[in-house]
PDB file of C-alpha atoms in Angstrom:
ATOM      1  CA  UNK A   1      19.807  26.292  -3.420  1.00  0.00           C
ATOM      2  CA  UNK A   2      20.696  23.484  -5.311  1.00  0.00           C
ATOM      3  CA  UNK A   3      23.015  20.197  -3.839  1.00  0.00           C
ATOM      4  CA  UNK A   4      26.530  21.349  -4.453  1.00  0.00           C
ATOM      5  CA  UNK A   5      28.231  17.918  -5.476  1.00  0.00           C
ATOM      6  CA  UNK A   6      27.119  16.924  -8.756  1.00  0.00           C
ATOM      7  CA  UNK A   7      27.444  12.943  -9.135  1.00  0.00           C
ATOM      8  CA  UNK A   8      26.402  10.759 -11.889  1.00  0.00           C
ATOM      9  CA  UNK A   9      23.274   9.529 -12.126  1.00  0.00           C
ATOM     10  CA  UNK A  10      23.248   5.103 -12.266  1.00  0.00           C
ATOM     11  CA  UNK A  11      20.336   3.863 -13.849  1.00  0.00           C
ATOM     12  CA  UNK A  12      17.689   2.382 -11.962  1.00  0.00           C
ATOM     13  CA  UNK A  13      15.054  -0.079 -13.128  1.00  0.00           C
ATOM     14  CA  UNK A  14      11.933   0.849 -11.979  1.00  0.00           C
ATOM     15  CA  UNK A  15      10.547  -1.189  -8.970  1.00  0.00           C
ATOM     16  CA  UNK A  16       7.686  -3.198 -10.094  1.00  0.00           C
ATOM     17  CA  UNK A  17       5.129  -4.105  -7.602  1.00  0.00           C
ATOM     18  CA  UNK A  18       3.889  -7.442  -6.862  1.00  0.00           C
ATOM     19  CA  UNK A  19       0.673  -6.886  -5.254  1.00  0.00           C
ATOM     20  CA  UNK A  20      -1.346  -9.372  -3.502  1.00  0.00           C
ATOM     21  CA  UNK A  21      -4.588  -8.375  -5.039  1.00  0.00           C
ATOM     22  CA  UNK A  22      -4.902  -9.234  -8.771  1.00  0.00           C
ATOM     23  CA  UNK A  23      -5.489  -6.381 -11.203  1.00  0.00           C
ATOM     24  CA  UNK A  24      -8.075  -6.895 -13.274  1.00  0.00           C
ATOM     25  CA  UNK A  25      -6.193  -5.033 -16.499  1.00  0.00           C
ATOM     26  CA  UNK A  26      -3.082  -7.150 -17.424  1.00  0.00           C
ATOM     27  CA  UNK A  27       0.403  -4.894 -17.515  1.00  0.00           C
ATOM     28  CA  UNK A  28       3.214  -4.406 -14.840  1.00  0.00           C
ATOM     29  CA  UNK A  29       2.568  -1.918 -11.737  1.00  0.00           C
ATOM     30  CA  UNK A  30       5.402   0.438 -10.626  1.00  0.00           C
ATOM     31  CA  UNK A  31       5.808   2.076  -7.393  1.00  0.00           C
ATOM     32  CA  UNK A  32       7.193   5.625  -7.767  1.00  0.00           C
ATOM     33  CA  UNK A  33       9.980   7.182  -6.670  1.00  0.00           C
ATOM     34  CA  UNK A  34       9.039   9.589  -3.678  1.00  0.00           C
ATOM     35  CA  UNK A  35      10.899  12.075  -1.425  1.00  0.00           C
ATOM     36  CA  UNK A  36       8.659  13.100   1.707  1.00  0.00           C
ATOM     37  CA  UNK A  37       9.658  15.847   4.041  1.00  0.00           C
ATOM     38  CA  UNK A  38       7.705  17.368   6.942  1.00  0.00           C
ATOM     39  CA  UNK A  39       7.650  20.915   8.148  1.00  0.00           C
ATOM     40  CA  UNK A  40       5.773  21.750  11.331  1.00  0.00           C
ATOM     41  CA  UNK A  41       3.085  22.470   9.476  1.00  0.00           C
ATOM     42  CA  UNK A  42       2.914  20.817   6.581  1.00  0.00           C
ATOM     43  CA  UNK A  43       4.127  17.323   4.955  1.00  0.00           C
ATOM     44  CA  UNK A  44       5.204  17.451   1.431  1.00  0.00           C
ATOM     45  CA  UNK A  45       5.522  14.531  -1.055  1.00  0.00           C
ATOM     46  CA  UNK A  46       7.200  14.684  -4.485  1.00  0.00           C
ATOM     47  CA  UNK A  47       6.579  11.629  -6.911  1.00  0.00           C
ATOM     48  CA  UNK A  48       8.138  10.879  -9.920  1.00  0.00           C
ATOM     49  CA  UNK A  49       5.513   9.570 -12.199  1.00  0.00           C
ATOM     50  CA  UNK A  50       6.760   9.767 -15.769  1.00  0.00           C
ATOM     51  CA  UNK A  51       4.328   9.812 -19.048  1.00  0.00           C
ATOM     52  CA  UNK A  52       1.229  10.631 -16.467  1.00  0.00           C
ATOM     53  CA  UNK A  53      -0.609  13.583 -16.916  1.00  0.00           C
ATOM     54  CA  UNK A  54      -2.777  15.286 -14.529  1.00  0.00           C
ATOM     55  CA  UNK A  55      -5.923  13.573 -15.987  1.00  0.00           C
ATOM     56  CA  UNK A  56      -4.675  10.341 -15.483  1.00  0.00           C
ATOM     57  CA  UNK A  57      -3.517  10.385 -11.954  1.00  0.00           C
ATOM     58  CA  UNK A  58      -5.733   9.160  -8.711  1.00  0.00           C
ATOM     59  CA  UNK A  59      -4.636  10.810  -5.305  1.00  0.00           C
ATOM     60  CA  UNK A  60      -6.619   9.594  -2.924  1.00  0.00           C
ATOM     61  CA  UNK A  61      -6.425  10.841   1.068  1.00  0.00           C
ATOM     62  CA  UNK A  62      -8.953   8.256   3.181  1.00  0.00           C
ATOM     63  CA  UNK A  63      -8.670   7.396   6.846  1.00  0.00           C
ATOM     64  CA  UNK A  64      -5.449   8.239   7.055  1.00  0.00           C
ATOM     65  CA  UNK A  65      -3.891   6.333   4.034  1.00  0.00           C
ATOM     66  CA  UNK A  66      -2.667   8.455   1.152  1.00  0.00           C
ATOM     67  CA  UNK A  67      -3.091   6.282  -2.200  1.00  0.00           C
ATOM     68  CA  UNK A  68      -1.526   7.499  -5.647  1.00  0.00           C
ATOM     69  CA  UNK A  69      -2.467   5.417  -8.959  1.00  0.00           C
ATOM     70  CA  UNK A  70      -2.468   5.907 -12.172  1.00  0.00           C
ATOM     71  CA  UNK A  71      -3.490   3.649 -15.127  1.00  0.00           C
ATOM     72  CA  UNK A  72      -1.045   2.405 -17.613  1.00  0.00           C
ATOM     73  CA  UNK A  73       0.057   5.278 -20.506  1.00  0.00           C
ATOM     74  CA  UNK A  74       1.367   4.459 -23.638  1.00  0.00           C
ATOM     75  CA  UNK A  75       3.902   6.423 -25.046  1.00  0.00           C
ATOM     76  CA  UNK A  76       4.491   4.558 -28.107  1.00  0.00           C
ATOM     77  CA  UNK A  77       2.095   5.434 -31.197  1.00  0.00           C
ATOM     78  CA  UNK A  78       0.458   2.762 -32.853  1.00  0.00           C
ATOM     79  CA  UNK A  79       2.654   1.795 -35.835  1.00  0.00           C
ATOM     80  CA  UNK A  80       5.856   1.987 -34.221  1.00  0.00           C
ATOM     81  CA  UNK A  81       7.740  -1.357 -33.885  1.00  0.00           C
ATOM     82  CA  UNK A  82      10.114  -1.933 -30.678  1.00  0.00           C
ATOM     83  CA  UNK A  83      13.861  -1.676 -31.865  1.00  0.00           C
ATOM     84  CA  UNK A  84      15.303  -2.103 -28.239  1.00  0.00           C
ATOM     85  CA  UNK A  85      13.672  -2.054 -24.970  1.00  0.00           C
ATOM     86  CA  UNK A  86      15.373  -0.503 -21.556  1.00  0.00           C
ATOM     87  CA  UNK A  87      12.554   0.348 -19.597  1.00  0.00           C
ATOM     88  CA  UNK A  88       9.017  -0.647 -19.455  1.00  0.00           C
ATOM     89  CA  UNK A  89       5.568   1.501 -18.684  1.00  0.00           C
ATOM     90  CA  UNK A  90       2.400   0.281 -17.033  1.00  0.00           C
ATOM     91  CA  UNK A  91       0.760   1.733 -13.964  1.00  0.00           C
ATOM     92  CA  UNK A  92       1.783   3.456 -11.430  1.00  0.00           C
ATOM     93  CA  UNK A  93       0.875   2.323  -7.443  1.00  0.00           C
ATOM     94  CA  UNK A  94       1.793   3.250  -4.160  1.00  0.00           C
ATOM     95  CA  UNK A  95       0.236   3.620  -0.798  1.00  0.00           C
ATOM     96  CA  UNK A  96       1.155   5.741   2.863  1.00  0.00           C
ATOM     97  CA  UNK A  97      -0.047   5.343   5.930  1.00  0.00           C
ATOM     98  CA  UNK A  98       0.149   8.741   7.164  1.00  0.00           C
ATOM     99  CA  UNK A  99       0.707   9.390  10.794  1.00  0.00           C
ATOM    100  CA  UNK A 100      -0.506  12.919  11.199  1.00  0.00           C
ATOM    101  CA  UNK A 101      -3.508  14.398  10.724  1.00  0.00           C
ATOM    102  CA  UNK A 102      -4.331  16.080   7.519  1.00  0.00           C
ATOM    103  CA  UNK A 103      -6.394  19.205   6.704  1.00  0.00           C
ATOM    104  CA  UNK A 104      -8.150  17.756   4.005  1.00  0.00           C
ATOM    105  CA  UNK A 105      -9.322  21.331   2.249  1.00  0.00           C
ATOM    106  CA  UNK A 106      -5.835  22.955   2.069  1.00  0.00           C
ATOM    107  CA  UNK A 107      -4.325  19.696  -0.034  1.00  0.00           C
ATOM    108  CA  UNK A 108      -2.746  21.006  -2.752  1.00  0.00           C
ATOM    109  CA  UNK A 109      -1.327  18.776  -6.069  1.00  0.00           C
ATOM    110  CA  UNK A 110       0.478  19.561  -8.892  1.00  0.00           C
ATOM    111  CA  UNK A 111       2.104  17.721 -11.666  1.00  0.00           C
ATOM    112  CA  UNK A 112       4.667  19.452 -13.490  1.00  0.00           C
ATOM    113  CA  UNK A 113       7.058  17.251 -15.730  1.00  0.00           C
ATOM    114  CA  UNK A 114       5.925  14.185 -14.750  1.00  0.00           C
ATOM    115  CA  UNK A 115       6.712  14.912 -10.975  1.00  0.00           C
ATOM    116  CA  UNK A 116       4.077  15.030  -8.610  1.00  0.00           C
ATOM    117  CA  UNK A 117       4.625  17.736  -5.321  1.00  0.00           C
ATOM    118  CA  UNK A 118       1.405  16.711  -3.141  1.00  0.00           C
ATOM    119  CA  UNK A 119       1.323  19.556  -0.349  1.00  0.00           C
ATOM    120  CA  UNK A 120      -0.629  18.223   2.844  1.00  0.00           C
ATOM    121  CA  UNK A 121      -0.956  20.411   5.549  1.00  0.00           C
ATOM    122  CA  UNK A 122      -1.815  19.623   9.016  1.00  0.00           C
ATOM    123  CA  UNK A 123      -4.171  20.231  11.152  1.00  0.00           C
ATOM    124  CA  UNK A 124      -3.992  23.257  12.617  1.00  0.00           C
ATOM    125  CA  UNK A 125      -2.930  21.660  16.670  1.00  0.00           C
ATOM    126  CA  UNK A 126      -6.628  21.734  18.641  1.00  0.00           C
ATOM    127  CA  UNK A 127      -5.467  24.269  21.683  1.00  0.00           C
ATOM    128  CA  UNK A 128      -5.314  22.122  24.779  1.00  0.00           C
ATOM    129  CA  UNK A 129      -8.357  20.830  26.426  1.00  0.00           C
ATOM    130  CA  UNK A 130      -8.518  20.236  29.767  1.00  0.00           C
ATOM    131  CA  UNK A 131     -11.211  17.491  30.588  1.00  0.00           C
ATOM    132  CA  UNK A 132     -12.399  17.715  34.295  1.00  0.00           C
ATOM    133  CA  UNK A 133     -12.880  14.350  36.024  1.00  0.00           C
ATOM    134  CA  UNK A 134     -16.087  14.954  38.166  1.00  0.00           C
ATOM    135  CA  UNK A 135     -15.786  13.023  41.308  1.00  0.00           C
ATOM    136  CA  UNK A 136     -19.619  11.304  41.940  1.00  0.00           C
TER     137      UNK A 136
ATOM    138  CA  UNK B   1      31.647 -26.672 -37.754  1.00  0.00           C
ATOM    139  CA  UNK B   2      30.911 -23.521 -39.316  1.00  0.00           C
ATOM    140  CA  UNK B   3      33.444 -21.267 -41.506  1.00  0.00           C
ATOM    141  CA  UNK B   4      33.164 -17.948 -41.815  1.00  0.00           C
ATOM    142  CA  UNK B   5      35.046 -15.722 -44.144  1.00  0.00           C
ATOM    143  CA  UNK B   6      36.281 -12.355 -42.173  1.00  0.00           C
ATOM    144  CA  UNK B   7      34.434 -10.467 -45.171  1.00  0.00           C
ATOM    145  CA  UNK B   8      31.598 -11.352 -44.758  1.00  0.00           C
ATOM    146  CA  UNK B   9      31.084 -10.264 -41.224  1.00  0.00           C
ATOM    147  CA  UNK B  10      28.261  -8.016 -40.894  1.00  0.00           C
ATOM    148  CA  UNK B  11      30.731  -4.906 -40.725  1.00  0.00           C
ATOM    149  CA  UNK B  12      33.827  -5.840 -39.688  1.00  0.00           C
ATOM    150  CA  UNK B  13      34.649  -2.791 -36.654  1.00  0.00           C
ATOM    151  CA  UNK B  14      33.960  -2.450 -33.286  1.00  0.00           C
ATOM    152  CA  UNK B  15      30.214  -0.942 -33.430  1.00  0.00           C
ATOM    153  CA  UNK B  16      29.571  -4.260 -35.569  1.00  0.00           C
ATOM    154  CA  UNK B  17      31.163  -6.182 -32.816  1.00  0.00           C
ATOM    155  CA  UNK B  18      29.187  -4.930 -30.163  1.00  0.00           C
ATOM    156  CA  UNK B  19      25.807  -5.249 -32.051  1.00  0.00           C
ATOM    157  CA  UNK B  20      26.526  -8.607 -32.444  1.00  0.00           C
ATOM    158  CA  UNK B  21      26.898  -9.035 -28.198  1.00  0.00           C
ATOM    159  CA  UNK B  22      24.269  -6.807 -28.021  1.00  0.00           C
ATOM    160  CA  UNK B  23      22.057  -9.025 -30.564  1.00  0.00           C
ATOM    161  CA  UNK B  24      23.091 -12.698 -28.555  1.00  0.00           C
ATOM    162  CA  UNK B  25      22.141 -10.720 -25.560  1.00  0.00           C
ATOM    163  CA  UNK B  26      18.886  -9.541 -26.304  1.00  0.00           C
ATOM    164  CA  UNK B  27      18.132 -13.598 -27.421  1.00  0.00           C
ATOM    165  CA  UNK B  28      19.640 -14.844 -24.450  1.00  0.00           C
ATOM    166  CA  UNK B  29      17.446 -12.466 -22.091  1.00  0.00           C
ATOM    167  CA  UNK B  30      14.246 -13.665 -24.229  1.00  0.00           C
ATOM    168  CA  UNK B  31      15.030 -16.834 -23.122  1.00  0.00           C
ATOM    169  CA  UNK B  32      14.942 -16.436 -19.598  1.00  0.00           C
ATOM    170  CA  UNK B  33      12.131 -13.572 -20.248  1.00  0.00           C
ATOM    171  CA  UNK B  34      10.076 -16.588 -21.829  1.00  0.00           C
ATOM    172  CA  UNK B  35      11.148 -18.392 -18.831  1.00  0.00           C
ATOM    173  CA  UNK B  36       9.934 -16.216 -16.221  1.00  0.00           C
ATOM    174  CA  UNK B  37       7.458 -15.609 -17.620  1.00  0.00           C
ATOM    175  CA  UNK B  38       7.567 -11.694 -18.631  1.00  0.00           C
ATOM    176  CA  UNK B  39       6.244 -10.121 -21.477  1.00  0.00           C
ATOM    177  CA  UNK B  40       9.507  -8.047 -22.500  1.00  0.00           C
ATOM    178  CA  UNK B  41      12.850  -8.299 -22.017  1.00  0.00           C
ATOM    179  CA  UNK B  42      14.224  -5.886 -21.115  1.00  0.00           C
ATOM    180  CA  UNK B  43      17.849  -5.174 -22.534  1.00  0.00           C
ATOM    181  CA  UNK B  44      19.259  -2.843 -20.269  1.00  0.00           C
ATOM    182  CA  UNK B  45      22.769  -0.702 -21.091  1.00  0.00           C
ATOM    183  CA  UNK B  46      23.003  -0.060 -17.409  1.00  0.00           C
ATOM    184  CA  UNK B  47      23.140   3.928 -18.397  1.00  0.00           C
ATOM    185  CA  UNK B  48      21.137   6.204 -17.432  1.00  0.00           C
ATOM    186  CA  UNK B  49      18.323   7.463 -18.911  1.00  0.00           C
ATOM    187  CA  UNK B  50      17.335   4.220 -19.827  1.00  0.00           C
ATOM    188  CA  UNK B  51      15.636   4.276 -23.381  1.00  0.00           C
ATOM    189  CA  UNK B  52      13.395   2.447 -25.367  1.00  0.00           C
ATOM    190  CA  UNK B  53      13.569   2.953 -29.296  1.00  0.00           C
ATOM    191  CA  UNK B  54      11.348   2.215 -31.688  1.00  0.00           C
ATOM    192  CA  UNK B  55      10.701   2.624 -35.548  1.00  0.00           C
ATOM    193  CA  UNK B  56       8.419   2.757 -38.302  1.00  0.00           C
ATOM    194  CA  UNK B  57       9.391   2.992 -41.648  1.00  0.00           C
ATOM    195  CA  UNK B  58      10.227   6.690 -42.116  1.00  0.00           C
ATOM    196  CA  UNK B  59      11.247   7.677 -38.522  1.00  0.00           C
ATOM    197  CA  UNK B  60      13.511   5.975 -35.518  1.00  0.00           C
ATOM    198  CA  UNK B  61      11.739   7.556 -32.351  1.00  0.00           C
ATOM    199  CA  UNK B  62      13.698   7.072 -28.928  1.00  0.00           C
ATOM    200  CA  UNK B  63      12.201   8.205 -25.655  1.00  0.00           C
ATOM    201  CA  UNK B  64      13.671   8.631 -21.820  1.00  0.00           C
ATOM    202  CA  UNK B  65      11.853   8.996 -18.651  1.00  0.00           C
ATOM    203  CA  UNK B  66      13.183  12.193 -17.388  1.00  0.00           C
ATOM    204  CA  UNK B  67      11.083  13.836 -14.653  1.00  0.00           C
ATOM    205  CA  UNK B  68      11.479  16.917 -13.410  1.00  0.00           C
ATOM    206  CA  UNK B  69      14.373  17.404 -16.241  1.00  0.00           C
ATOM    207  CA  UNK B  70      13.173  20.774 -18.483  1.00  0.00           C
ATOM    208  CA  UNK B  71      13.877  21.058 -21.888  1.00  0.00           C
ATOM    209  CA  UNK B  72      16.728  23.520 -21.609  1.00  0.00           C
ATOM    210  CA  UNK B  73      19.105  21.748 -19.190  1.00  0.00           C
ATOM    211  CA  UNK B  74      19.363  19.192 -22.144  1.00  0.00           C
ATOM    212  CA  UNK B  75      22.354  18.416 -24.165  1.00  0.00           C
ATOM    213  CA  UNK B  76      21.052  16.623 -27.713  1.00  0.00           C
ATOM    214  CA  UNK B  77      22.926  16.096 -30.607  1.00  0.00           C
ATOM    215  CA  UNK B  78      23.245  14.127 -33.643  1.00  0.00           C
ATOM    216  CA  UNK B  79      25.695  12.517 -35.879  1.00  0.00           C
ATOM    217  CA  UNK B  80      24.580  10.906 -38.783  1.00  0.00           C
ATOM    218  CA  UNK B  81      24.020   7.279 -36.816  1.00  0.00           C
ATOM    219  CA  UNK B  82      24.283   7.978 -33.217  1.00  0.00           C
ATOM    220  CA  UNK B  83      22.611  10.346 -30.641  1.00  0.00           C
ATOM    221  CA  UNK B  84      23.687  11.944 -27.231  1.00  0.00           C
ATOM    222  CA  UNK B  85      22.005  12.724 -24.678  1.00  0.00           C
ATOM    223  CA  UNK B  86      23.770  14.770 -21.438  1.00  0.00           C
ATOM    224  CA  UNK B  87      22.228  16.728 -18.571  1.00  0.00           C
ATOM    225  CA  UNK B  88      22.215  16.850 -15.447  1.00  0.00           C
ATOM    226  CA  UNK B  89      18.871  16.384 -13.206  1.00  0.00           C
ATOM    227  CA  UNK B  90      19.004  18.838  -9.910  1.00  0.00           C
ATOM    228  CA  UNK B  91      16.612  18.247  -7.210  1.00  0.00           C
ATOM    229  CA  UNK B  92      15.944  22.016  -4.889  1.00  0.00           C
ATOM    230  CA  UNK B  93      17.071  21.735  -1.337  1.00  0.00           C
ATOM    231  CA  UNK B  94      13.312  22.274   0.427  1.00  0.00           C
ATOM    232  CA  UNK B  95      13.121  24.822   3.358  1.00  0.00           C
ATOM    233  CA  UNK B  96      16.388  24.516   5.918  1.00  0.00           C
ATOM    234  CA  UNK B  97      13.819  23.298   8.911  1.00  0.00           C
ATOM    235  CA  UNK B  98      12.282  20.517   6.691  1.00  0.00           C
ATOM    236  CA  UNK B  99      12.943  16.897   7.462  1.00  0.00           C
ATOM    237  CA  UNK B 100      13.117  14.640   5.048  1.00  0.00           C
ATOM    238  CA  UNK B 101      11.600  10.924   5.702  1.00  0.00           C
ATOM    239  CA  UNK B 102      12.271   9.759   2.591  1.00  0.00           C
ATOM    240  CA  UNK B 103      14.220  10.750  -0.494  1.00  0.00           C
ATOM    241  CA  UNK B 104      14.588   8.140  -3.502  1.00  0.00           C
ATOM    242  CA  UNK B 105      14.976  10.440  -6.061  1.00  0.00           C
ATOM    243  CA  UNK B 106      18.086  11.720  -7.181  1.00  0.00           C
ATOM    244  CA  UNK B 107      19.904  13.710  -8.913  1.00  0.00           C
ATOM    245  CA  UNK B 108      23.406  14.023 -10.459  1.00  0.00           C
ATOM    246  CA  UNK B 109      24.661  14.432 -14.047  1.00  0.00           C
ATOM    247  CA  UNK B 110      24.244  11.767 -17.397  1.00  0.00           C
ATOM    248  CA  UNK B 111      25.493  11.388 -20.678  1.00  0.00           C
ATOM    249  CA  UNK B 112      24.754   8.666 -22.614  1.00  0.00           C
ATOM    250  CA  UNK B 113      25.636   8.089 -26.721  1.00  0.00           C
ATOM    251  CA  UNK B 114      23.728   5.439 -28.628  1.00  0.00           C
ATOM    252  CA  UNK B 115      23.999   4.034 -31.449  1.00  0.00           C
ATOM    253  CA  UNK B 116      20.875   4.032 -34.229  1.00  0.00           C
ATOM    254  CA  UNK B 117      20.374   1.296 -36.526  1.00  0.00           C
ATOM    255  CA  UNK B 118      20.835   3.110 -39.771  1.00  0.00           C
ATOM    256  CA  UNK B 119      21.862   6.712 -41.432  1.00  0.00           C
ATOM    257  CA  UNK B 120      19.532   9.436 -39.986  1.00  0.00           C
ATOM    258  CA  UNK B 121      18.762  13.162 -41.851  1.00  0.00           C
ATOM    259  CA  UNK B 122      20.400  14.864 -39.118  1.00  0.00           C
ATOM    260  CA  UNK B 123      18.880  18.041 -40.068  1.00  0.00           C
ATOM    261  CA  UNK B 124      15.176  16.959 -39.407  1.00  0.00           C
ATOM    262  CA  UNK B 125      15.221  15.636 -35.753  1.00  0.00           C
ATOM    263  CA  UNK B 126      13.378  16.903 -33.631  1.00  0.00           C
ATOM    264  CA  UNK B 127      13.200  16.888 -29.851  1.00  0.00           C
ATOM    265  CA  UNK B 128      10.604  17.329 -27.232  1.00  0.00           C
ATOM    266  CA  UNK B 129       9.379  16.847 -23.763  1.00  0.00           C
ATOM    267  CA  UNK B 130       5.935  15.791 -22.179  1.00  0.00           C
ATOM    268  CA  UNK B 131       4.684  14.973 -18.650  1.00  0.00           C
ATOM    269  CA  UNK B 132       8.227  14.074 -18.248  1.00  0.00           C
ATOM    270  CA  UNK B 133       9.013  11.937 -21.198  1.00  0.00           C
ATOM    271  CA  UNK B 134      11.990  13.100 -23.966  1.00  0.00           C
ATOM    272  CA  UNK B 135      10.858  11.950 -27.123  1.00  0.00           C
ATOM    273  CA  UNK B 136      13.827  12.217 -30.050  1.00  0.00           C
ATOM    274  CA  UNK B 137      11.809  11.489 -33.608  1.00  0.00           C
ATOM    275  CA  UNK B 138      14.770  11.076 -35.782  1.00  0.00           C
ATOM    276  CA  UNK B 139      14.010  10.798 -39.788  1.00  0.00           C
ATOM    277  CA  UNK B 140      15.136   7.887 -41.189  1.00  0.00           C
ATOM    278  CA  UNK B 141      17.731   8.912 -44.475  1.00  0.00           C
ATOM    279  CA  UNK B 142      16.626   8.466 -48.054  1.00  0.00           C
ATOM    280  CA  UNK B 143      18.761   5.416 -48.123  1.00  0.00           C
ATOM    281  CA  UNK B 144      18.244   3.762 -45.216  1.00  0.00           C
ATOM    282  CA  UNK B 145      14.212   3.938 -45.625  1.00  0.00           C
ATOM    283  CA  UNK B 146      12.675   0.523 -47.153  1.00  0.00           C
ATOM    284  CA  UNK B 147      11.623   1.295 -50.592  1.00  0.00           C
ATOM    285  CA  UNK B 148       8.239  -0.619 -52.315  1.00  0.00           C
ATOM    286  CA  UNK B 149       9.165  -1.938 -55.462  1.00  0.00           C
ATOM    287  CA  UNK B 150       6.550  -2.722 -57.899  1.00  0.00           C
ATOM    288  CA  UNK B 151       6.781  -5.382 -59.952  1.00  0.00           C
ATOM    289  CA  UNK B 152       5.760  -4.759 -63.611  1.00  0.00           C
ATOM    290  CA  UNK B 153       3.574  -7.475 -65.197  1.00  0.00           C
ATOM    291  CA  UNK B 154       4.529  -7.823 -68.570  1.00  0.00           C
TER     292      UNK B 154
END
């Protein structure tokens, strides 16, 4: 199923980050494009990271804060020589806090076409516990 | 005050006209680019994709981020000095029960034309797509290509 109205696409600068940590490697950091959605069982997040290959990318799922980097990829080749210049490339950055818990050893990446889909399932809901208050 | 004959106007038509905007500006955003302090300045048409272009001295080479766009919902074609570029980028509808909590990417249809610096041999461009990136390599003509001249010592 595909969204029936077709409108034009606008172009959109990417959104640079200005972080409050300095990077130690000089070059502009961009924060991806990402559409999240949430199932009841799993959440699913779909980047946009173009020029990164699978190699290159860091997903990182600690404490509950889901980090995706990547370093900087050129695309130009050595000896070419800018003519004009629309859009830039550097790293990539962004961080989520996320707010439900996630089975760690069913997370499942893949980067096709320089779009990320990050499947993170949840945990599977503990049954109900029942704690007994003892009276002394 | 300066005088300028109409003829010699780097080509007199409206392509010429605009390079000439396009040219002040490109200086005018180095200024401020110098000013704030960034490393490029960037030139933007304001249509998507955007592009950067670059050259060496046999081949133009143009590139797009387009992720998630495959190979064969792309429109590319070639006149001897410009190149367009149309498709349209669709995003699936996920499952009916999900909900979404974000959603920056989009989709829709684009179409851009631009124009290339010199003649191009049409019949030896080639296109391609990698992690997302469209990469046009576009051979340079025999004429437009800068030719070493030797110079005989007598």
């Amino acid at each position: 199923m595909t969204d029936t109205e077709s409108k034009a696409l606008q172009a959109k600068e990417k959104a640079e980050l200005k972080s409050a940590s300095e990077d130690t490697k000089p070059g502009p950091t961009f924060a991806p494009s990402v559409d999240i959605f949430e199932t009841e069982e799993a959440l699913t997040l779909l980047a946009d990271l173009p020029g990164v290959n699978a190699k290159d990318l860091n997903i990182d799922l600690k404490e509950g804060v889901l980090t995706l980097s990547s370093d900087a990829v050129t695309q130009e080749g050595s000896e070419e020589v800018d003519v004009f210049r629309e859009y830039q490339t550097g790293k990539y950055y962004r961080k989520f806090n996320l707010s439900d818990v996630i089975d760690q050893s069913k997370i499942e990446a893949e980067l096709k076409e320089g779009v990320l889909r990050l499947h993170l399932p949840k945990i599977e809901a503990a049954a109900p516990r029942k704690i007994e208050v003892k009276a002394g | 005050m300066i005088f300028r004959r109409v003829s010699e106007w780097p080509s007199w038509n409206w392509r010429g006209q605009w390079e000439e905007m396009e040219k002040l500006r490109r200086q005018m955003d180095v200024l401020s680019g110098g000013l704030s302090g960034r490393l490029f300045a960037e030139t933007s048409a304001g249509v998507f994709p955007l592009m950067n272009m670059t050259e060496d001295s046999d081949h133009y080479y143009v590139r797009a981020e387009l992720p998630g766009i495959k190979a064969d919902v792309l429109d590319i074609s070639v006149t001897g000095d410009t190149l367009s570029i149309s498709g349209e980028r669709m995003i699936l509808e996920e499952k009916e029960n999900a909900k979404y909590h974000r959603r920056e990417r989009e989709s829709g249809k684009f179409s851009r034309i631009v124009g290339l610096p010199s003649q191009v041999d049409t019949t030896k461009v080639e296109a391609s797509t990698t992690d997302g990136i469209l990469k046009v390599i576009l051979p340079k003509s025999e004429a437009a290509k800068p030719k070493q001249i030797t110079v005989k010592g007598e």
